[in-house]
PDB file of C-alpha atoms in Angstrom:
ATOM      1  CA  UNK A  12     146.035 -53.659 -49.244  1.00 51.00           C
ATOM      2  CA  UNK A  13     143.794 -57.211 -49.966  1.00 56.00           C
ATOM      3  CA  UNK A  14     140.862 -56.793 -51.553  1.00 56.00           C
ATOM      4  CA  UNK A  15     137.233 -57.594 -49.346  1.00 56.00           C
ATOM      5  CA  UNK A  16     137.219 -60.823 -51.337  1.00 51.00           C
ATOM      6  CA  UNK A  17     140.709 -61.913 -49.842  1.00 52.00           C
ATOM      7  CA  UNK A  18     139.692 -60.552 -46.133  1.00 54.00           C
ATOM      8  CA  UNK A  19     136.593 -62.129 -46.410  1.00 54.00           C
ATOM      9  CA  UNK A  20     138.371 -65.759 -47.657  1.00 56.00           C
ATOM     10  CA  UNK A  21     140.946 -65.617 -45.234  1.00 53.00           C
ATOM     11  CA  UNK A  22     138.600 -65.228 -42.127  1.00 52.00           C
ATOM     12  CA  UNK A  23     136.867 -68.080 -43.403  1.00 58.00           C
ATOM     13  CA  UNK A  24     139.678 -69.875 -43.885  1.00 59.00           C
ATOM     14  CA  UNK A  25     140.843 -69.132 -40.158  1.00 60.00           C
ATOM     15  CA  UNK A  26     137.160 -70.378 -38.556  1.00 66.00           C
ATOM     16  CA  UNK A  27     137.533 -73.284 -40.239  1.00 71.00           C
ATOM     17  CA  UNK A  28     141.072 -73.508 -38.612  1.00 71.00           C
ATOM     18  CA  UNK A  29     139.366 -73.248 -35.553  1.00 74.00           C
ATOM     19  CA  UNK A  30     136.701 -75.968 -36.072  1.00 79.00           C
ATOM     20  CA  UNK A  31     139.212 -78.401 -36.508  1.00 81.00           C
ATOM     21  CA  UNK A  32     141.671 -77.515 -34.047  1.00 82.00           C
ATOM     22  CA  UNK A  33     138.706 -77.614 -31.459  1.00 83.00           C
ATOM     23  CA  UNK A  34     137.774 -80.800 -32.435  1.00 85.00           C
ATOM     24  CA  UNK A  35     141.140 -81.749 -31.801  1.00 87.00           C
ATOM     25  CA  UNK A  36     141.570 -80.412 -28.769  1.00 84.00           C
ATOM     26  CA  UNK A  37     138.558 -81.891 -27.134  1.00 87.00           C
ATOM     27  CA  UNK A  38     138.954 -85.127 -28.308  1.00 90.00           C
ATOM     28  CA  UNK A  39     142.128 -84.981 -26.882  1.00 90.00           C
ATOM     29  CA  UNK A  40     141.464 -83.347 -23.463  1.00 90.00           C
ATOM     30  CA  UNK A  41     138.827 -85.539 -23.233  1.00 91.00           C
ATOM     31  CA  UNK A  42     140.973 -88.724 -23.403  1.00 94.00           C
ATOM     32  CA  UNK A  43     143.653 -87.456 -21.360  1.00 93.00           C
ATOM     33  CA  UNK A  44     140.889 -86.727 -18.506  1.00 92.00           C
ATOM     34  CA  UNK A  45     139.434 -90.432 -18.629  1.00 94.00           C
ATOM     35  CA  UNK A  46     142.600 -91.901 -18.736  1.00 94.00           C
ATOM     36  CA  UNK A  47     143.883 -90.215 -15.759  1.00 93.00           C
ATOM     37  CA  UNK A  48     140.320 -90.882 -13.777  1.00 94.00           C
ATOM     38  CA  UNK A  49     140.976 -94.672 -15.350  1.00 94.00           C
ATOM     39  CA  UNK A  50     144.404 -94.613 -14.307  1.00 94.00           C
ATOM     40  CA  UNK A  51     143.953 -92.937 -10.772  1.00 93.00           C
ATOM     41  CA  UNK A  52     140.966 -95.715 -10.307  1.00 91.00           C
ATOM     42  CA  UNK A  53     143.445 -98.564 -10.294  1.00 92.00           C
ATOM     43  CA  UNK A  54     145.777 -97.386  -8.121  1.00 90.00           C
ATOM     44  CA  UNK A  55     143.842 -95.241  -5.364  1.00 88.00           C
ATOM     45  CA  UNK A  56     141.608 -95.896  -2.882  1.00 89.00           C
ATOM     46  CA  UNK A  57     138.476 -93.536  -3.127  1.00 92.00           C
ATOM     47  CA  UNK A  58     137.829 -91.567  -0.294  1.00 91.00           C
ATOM     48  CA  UNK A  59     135.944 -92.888   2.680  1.00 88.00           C
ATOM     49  CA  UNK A  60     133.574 -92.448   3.755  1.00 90.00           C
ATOM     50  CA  UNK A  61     131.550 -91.551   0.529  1.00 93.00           C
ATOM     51  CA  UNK A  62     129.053 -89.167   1.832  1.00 95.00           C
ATOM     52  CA  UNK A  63     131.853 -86.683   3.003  1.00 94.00           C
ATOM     53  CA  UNK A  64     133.134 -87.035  -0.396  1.00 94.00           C
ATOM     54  CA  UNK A  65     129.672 -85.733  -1.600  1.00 95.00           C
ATOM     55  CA  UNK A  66     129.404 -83.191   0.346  1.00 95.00           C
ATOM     56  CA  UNK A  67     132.699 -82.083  -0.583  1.00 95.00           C
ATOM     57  CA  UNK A  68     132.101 -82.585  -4.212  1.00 94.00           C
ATOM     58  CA  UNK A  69     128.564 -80.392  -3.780  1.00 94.00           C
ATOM     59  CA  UNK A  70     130.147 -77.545  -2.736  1.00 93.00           C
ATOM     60  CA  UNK A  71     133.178 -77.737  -5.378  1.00 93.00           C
ATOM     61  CA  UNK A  72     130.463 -78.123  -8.131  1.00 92.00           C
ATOM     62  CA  UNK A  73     128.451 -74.749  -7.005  1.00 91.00           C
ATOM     63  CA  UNK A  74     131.703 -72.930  -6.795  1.00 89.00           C
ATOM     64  CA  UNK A  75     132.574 -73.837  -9.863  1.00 86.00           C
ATOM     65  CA  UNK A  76     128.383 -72.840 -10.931  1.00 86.00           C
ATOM     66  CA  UNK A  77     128.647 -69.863  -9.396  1.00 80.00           C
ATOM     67  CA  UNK A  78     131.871 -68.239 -10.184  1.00 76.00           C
ATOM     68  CA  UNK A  79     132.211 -64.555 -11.102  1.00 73.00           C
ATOM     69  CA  UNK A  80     134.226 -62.200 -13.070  1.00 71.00           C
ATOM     70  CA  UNK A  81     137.121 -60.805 -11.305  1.00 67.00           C
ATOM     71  CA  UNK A  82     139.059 -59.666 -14.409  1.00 66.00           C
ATOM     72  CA  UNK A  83     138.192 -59.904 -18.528  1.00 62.00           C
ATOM     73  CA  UNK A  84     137.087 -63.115 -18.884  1.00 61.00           C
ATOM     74  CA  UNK A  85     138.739 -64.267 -15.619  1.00 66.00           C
ATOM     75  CA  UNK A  86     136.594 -66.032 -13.615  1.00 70.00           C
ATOM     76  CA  UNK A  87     137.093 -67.286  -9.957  1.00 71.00           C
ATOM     77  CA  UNK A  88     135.464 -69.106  -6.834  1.00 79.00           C
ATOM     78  CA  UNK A  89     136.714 -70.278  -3.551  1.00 83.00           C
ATOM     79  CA  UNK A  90     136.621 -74.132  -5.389  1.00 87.00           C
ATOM     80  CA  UNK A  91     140.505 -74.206  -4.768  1.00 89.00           C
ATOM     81  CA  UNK A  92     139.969 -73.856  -1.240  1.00 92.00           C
ATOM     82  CA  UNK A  93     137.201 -76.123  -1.505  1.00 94.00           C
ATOM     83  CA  UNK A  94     139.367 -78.652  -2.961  1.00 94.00           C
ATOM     84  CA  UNK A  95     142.309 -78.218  -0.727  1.00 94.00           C
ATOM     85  CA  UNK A  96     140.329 -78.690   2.069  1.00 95.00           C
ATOM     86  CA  UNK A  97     138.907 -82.231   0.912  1.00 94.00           C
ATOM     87  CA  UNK A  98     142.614 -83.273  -0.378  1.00 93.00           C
ATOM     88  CA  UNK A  99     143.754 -82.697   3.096  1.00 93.00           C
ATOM     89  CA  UNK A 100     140.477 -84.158   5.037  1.00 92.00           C
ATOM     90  CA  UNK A 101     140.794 -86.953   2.258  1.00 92.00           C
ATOM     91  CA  UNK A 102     144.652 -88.285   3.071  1.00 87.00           C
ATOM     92  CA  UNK A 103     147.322 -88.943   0.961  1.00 87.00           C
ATOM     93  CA  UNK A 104     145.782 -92.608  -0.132  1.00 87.00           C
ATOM     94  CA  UNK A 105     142.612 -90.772  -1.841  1.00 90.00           C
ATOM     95  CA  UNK A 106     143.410 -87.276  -1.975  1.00 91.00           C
ATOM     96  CA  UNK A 107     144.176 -87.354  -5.907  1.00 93.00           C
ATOM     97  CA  UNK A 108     141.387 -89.827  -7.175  1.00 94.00           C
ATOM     98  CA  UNK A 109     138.977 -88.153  -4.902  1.00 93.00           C
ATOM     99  CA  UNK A 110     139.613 -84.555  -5.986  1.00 94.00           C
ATOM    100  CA  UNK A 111     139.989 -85.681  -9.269  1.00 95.00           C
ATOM    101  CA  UNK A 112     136.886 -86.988  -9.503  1.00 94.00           C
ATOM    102  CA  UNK A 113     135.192 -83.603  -7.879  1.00 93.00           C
ATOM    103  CA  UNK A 114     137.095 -81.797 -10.938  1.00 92.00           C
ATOM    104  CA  UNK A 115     134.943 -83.697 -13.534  1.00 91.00           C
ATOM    105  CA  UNK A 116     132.233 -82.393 -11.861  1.00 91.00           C
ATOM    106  CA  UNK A 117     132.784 -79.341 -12.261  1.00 85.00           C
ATOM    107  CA  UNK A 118     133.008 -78.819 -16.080  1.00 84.00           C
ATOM    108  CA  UNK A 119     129.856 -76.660 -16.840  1.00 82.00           C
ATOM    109  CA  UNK A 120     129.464 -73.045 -16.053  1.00 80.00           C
ATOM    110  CA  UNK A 121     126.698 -71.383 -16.864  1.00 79.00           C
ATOM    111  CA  UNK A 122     127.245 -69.254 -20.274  1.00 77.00           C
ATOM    112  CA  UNK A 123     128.424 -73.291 -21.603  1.00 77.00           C
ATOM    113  CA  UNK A 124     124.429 -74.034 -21.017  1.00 80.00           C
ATOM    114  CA  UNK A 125     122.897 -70.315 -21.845  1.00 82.00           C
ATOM    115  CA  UNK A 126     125.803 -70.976 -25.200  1.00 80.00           C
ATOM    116  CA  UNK A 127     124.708 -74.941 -25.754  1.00 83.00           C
ATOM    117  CA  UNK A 128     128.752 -74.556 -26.090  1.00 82.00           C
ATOM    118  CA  UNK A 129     130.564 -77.909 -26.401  1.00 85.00           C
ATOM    119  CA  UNK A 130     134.192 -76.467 -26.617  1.00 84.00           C
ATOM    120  CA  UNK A 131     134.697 -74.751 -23.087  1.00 84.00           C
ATOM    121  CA  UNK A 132     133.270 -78.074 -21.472  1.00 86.00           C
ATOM    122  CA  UNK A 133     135.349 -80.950 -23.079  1.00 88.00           C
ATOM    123  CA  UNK A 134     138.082 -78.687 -22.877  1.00 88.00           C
ATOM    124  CA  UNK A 135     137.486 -77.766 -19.226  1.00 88.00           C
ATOM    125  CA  UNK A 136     137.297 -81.475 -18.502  1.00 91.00           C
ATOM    126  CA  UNK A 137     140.936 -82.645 -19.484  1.00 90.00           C
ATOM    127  CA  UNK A 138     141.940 -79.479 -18.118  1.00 91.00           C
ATOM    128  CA  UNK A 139     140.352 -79.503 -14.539  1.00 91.00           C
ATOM    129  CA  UNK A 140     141.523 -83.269 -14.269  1.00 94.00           C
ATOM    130  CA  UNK A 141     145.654 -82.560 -15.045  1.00 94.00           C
ATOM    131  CA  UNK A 142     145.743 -79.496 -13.138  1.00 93.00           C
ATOM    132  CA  UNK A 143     143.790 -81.057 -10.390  1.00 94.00           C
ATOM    133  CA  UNK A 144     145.995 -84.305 -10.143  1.00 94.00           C
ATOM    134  CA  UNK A 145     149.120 -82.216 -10.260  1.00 95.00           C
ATOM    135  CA  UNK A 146     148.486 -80.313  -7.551  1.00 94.00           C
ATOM    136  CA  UNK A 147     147.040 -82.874  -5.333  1.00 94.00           C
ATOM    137  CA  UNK A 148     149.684 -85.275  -6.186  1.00 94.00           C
ATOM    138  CA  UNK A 149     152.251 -82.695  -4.940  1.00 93.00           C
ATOM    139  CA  UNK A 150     150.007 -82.078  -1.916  1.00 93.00           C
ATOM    140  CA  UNK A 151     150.164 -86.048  -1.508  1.00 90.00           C
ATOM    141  CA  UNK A 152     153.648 -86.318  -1.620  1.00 90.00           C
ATOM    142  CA  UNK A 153     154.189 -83.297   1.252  1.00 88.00           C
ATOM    143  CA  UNK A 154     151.895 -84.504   3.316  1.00 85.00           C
ATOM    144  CA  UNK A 155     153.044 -87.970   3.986  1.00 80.00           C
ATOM    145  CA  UNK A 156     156.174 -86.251   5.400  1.00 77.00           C
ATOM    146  CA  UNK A 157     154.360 -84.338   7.561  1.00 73.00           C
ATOM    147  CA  UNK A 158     151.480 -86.792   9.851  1.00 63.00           C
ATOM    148  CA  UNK A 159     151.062 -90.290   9.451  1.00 60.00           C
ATOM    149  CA  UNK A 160     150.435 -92.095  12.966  1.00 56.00           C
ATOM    150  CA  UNK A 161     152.110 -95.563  13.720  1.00 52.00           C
ATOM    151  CA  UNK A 162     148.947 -97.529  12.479  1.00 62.00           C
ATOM    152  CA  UNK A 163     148.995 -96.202   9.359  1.00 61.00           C
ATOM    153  CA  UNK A 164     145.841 -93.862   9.681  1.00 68.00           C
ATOM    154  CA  UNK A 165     146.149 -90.714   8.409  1.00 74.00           C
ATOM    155  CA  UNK A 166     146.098 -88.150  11.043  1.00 78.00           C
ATOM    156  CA  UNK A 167     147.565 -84.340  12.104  1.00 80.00           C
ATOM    157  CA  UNK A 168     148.628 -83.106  15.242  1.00 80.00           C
ATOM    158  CA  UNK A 169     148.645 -80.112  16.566  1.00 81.00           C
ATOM    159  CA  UNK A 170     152.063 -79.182  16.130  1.00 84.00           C
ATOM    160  CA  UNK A 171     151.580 -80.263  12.691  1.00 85.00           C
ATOM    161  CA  UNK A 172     148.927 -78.180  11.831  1.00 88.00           C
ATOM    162  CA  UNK A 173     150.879 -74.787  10.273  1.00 87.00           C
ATOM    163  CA  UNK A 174     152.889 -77.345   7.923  1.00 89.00           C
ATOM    164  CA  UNK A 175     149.647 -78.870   6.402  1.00 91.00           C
ATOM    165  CA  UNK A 176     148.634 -75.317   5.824  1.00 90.00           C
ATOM    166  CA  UNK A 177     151.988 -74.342   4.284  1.00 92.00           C
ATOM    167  CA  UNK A 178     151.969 -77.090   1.636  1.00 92.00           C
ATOM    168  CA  UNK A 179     148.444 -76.216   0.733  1.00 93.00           C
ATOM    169  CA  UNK A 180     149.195 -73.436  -0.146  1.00 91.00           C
ATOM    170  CA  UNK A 181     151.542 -74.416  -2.277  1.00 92.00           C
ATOM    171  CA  UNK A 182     149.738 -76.882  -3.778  1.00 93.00           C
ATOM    172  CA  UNK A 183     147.247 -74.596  -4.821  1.00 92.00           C
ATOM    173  CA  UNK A 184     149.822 -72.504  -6.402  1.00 91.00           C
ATOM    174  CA  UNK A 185     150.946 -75.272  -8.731  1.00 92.00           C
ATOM    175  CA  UNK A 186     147.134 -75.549  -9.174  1.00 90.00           C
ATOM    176  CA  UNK A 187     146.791 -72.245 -10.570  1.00 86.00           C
ATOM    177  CA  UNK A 188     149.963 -72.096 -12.684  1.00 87.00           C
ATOM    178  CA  UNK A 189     149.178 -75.514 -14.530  1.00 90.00           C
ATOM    179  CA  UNK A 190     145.282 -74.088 -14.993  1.00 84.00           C
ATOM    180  CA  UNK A 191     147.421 -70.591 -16.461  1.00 81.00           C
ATOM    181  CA  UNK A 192     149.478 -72.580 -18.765  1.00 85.00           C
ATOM    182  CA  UNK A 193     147.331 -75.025 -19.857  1.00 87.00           C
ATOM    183  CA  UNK A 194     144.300 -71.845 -20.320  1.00 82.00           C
ATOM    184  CA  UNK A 195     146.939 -70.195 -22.542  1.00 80.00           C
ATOM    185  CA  UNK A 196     148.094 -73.060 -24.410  1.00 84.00           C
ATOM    186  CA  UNK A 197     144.876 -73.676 -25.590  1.00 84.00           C
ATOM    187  CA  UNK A 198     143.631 -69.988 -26.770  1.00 81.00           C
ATOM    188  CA  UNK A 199     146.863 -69.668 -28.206  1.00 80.00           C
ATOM    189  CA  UNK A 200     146.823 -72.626 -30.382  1.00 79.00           C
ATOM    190  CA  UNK A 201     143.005 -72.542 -31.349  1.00 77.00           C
ATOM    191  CA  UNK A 202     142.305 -69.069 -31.474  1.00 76.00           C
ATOM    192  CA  UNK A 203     145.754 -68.019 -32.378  1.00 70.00           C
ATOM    193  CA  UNK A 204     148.237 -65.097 -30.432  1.00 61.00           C
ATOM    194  CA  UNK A 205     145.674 -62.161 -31.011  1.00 53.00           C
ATOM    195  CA  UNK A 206     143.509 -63.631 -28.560  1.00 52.00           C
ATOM    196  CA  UNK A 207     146.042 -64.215 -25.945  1.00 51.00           C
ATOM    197  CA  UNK A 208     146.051 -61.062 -24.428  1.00 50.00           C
ATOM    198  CA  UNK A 209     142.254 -61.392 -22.610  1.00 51.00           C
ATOM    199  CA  UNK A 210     144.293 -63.566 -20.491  1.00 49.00           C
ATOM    200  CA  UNK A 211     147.195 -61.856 -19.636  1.00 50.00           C
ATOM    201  CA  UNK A 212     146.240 -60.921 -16.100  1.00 54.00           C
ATOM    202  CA  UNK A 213     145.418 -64.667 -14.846  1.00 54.00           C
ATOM    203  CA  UNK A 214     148.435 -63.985 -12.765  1.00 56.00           C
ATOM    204  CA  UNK A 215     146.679 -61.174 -10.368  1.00 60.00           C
ATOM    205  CA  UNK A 216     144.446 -64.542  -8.989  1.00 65.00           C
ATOM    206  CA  UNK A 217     147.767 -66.036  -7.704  1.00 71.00           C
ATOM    207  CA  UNK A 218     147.968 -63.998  -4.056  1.00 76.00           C
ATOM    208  CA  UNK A 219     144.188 -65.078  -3.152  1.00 78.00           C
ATOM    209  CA  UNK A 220     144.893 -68.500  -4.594  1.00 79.00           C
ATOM    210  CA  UNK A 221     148.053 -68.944  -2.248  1.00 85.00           C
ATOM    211  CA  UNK A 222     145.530 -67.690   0.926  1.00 86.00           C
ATOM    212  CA  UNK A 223     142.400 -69.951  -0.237  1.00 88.00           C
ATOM    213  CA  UNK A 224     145.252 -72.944  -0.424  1.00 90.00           C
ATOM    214  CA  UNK A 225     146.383 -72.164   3.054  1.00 92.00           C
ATOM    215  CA  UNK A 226     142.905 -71.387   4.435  1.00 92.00           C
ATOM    216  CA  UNK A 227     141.578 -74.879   2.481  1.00 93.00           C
ATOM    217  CA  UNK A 228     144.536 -76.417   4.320  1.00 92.00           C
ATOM    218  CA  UNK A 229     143.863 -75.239   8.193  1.00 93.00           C
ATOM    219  CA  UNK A 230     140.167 -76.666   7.409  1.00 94.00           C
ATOM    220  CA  UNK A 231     141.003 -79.732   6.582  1.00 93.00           C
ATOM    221  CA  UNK A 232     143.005 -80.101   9.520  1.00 91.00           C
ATOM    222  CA  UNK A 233     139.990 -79.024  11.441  1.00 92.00           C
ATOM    223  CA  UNK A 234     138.051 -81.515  10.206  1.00 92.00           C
ATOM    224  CA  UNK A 235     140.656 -84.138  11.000  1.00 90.00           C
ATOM    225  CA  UNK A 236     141.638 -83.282  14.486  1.00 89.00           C
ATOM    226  CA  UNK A 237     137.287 -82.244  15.416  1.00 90.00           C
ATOM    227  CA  UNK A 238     135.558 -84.510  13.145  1.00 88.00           C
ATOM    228  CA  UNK A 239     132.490 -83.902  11.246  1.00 89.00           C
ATOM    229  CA  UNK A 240     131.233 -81.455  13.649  1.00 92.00           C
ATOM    230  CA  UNK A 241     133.464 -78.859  12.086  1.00 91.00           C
ATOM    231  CA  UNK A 242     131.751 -79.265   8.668  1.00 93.00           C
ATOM    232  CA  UNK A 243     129.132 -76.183   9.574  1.00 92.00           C
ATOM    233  CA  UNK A 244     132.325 -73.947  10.219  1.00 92.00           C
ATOM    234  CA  UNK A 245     134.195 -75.013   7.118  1.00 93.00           C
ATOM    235  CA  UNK A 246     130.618 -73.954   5.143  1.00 93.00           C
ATOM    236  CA  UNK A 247     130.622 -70.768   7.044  1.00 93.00           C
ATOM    237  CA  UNK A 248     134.521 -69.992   5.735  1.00 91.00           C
ATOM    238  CA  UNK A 249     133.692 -71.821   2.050  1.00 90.00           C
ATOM    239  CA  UNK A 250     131.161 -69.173   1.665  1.00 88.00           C
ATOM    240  CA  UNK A 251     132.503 -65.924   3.349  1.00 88.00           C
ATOM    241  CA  UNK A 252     135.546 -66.622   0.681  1.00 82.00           C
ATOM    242  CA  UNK A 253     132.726 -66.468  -2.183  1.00 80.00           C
ATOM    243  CA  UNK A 254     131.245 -63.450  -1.093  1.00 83.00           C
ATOM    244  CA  UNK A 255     134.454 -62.014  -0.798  1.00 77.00           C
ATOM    245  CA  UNK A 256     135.031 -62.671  -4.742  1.00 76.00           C
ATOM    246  CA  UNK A 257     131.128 -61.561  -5.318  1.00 75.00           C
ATOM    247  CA  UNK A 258     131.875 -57.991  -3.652  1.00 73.00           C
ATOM    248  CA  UNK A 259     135.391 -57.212  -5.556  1.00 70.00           C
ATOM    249  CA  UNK A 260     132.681 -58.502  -8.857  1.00 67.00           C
ATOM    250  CA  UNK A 261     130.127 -56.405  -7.859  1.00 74.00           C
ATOM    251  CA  UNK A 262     132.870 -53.677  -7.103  1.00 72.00           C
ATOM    252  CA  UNK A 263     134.854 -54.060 -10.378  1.00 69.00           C
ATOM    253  CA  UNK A 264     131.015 -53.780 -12.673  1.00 68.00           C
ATOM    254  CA  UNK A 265     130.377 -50.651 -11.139  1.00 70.00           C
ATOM    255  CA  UNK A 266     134.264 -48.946 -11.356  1.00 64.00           C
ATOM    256  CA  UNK A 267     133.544 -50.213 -15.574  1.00 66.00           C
ATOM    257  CA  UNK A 268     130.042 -48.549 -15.625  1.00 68.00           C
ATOM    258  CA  UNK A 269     130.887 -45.326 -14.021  1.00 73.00           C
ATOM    259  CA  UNK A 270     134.153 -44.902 -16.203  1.00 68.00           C
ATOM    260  CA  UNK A 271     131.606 -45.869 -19.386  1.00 65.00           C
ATOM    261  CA  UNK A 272     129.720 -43.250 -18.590  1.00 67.00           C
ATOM    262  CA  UNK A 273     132.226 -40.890 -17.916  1.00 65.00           C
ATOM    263  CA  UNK A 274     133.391 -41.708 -21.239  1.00 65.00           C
ATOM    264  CA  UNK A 275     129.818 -41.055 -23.030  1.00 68.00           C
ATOM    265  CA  UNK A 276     129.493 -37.927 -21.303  1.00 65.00           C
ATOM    266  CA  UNK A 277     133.287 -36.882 -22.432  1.00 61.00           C
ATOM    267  CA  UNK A 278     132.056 -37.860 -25.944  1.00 60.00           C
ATOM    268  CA  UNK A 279     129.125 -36.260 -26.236  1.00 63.00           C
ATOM    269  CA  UNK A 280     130.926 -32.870 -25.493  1.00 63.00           C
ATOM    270  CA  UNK A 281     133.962 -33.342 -27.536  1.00 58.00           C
ATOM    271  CA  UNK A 282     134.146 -34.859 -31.059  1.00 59.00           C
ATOM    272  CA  UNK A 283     138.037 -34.884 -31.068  1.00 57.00           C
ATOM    273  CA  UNK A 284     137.474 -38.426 -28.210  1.00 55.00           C
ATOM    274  CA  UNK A 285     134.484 -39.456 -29.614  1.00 55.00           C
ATOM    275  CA  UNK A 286     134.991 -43.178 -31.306  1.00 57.00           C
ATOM    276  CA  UNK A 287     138.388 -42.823 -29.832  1.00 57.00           C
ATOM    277  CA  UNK A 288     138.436 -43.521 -25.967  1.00 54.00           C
ATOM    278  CA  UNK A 289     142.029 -44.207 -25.923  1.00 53.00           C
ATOM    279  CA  UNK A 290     142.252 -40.711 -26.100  1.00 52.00           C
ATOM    280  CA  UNK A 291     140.663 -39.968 -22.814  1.00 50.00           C
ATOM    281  CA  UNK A 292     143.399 -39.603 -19.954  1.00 51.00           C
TER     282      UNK A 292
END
């Protein structure tokens, strides 16, 4: 058995493991990201005109603000629909440069400003970027074989409309895999495997991701085939899918405070579970 001295060496030996592999890691996520903004600069056209881009970008970045905790240390927001939406309403041209460029946005949460953490936002910034240009670029590439009118001018018809929905949501999908992977590649190597297992239910997000994706995709055809008076209607939807998230929050505190106290109450009438809750059926 080591001795305190060792324990106490060795876990200072590991944070110091983890200063520098942070360091690391957001220096390089934070090069990849501006690079790929750099990158997508040169050969896209940013979406036109600007002010839907803001107003597109405003809601992504209070999404993002205001998600909540749907499993431990899982967070999530209707920002993929969000972002869906505007990649669809944006066109193939701009979709990836102009989603992109909501992504970097959208960095900061706010436990990174309560924290004054550095980490989780450099990180987040690389990370948002690839897993936003992946996705988008495979929305891109669907949706120029579904509508593009004779002149050039991105457009969707009718008929079109349930296609544009479909590869939405499969775009978001590939959204939420690369945002899994990349999540777990970087716990894993900074924090090590013992840390891994907070995120082992990212995958229970997928099913609502796949709806927000196709959701994100009928309102962007909306928006297309109505025009800007369809934006009040797309809020309405952006915000019922937040509440939605905000009840099954609410719902999941309360199921955790009820079984705590459940679990007091159980201890303070039986010393063989108390200290030992894995010993409550």
């Amino acid at each position: 058995m080591p001795s305190p001295d060792n324990r106490v060496s060795a876990h200072v030996d590991d944070l110091t493991r983890q200063e520098k592999q942070k360091k690391r890691f957001a220096v390089v996520f934070v090069a990849v990201g501006v690079g790929t903004l750099v990158l997508l600069g040169l050969t896209q056209s940013f979406p036109q005109p600007l002010w839907l881009w803001a107003v597109f970008a405003a809601a992504f970045v209070f999404f993002e603000w205001s998600a909540v905790e749907v499993n431990d240390k899982l967070l999530a927001s209707p920002s993929v629909m969000v972002m869906m939406t505007a990649a669809v309403a944006f066109g193939p041209d701009s979709a990836i440069l102009g989603c992109t460029a909501m992504a970097a946005l959208g960095i900061l949460t706010p436990d990174d400003v309560r924290g004054r953490r550095w980490f989780q936002p450099a990180v987040n910034f690389g990370q948002l970027i690839i897993s936003t240009a992946i996705s988008t670029s495979t929305l891109a590439l669907l949706l120029d074989a579904v509508a593009v009118s004779n002149d050039g001018v991105w457009t969707v018809e009718p008929q079109t409309v349930g296609l544009v929905a479909l590869v939405s949501g499969l775009a978001a999908v590939v959204h939420g895999f690369v945002n899994l992977w990349l999540v777990s590649f970087i716990v894993r190597q900074v924090y090590g495997t013992r840390n891994i297992d907070k995120w082992s239910h990212m995958g229970q997000i997928m099913l609502p991701m796949t709806g927000m994706g196709f959701l994100g995709g009928l309102l962007g055809a909306t928006y297309l085939m109505v025009g800007s008076a369809s934006l009040p209607l797309i809020a309405i939807v952006f915000f019922t899918g937040y509440m939605a998230f905000e009840s099954y929050a609410r719902l999941r505190e309360a199921q955790l405070s009820t079984l705590a106290g459940f679990i007091k109450a159980l201890e303070a009438k039986d010393l063989y579970t108390r200290g030992h809750t894995e010993r409550v059926a």
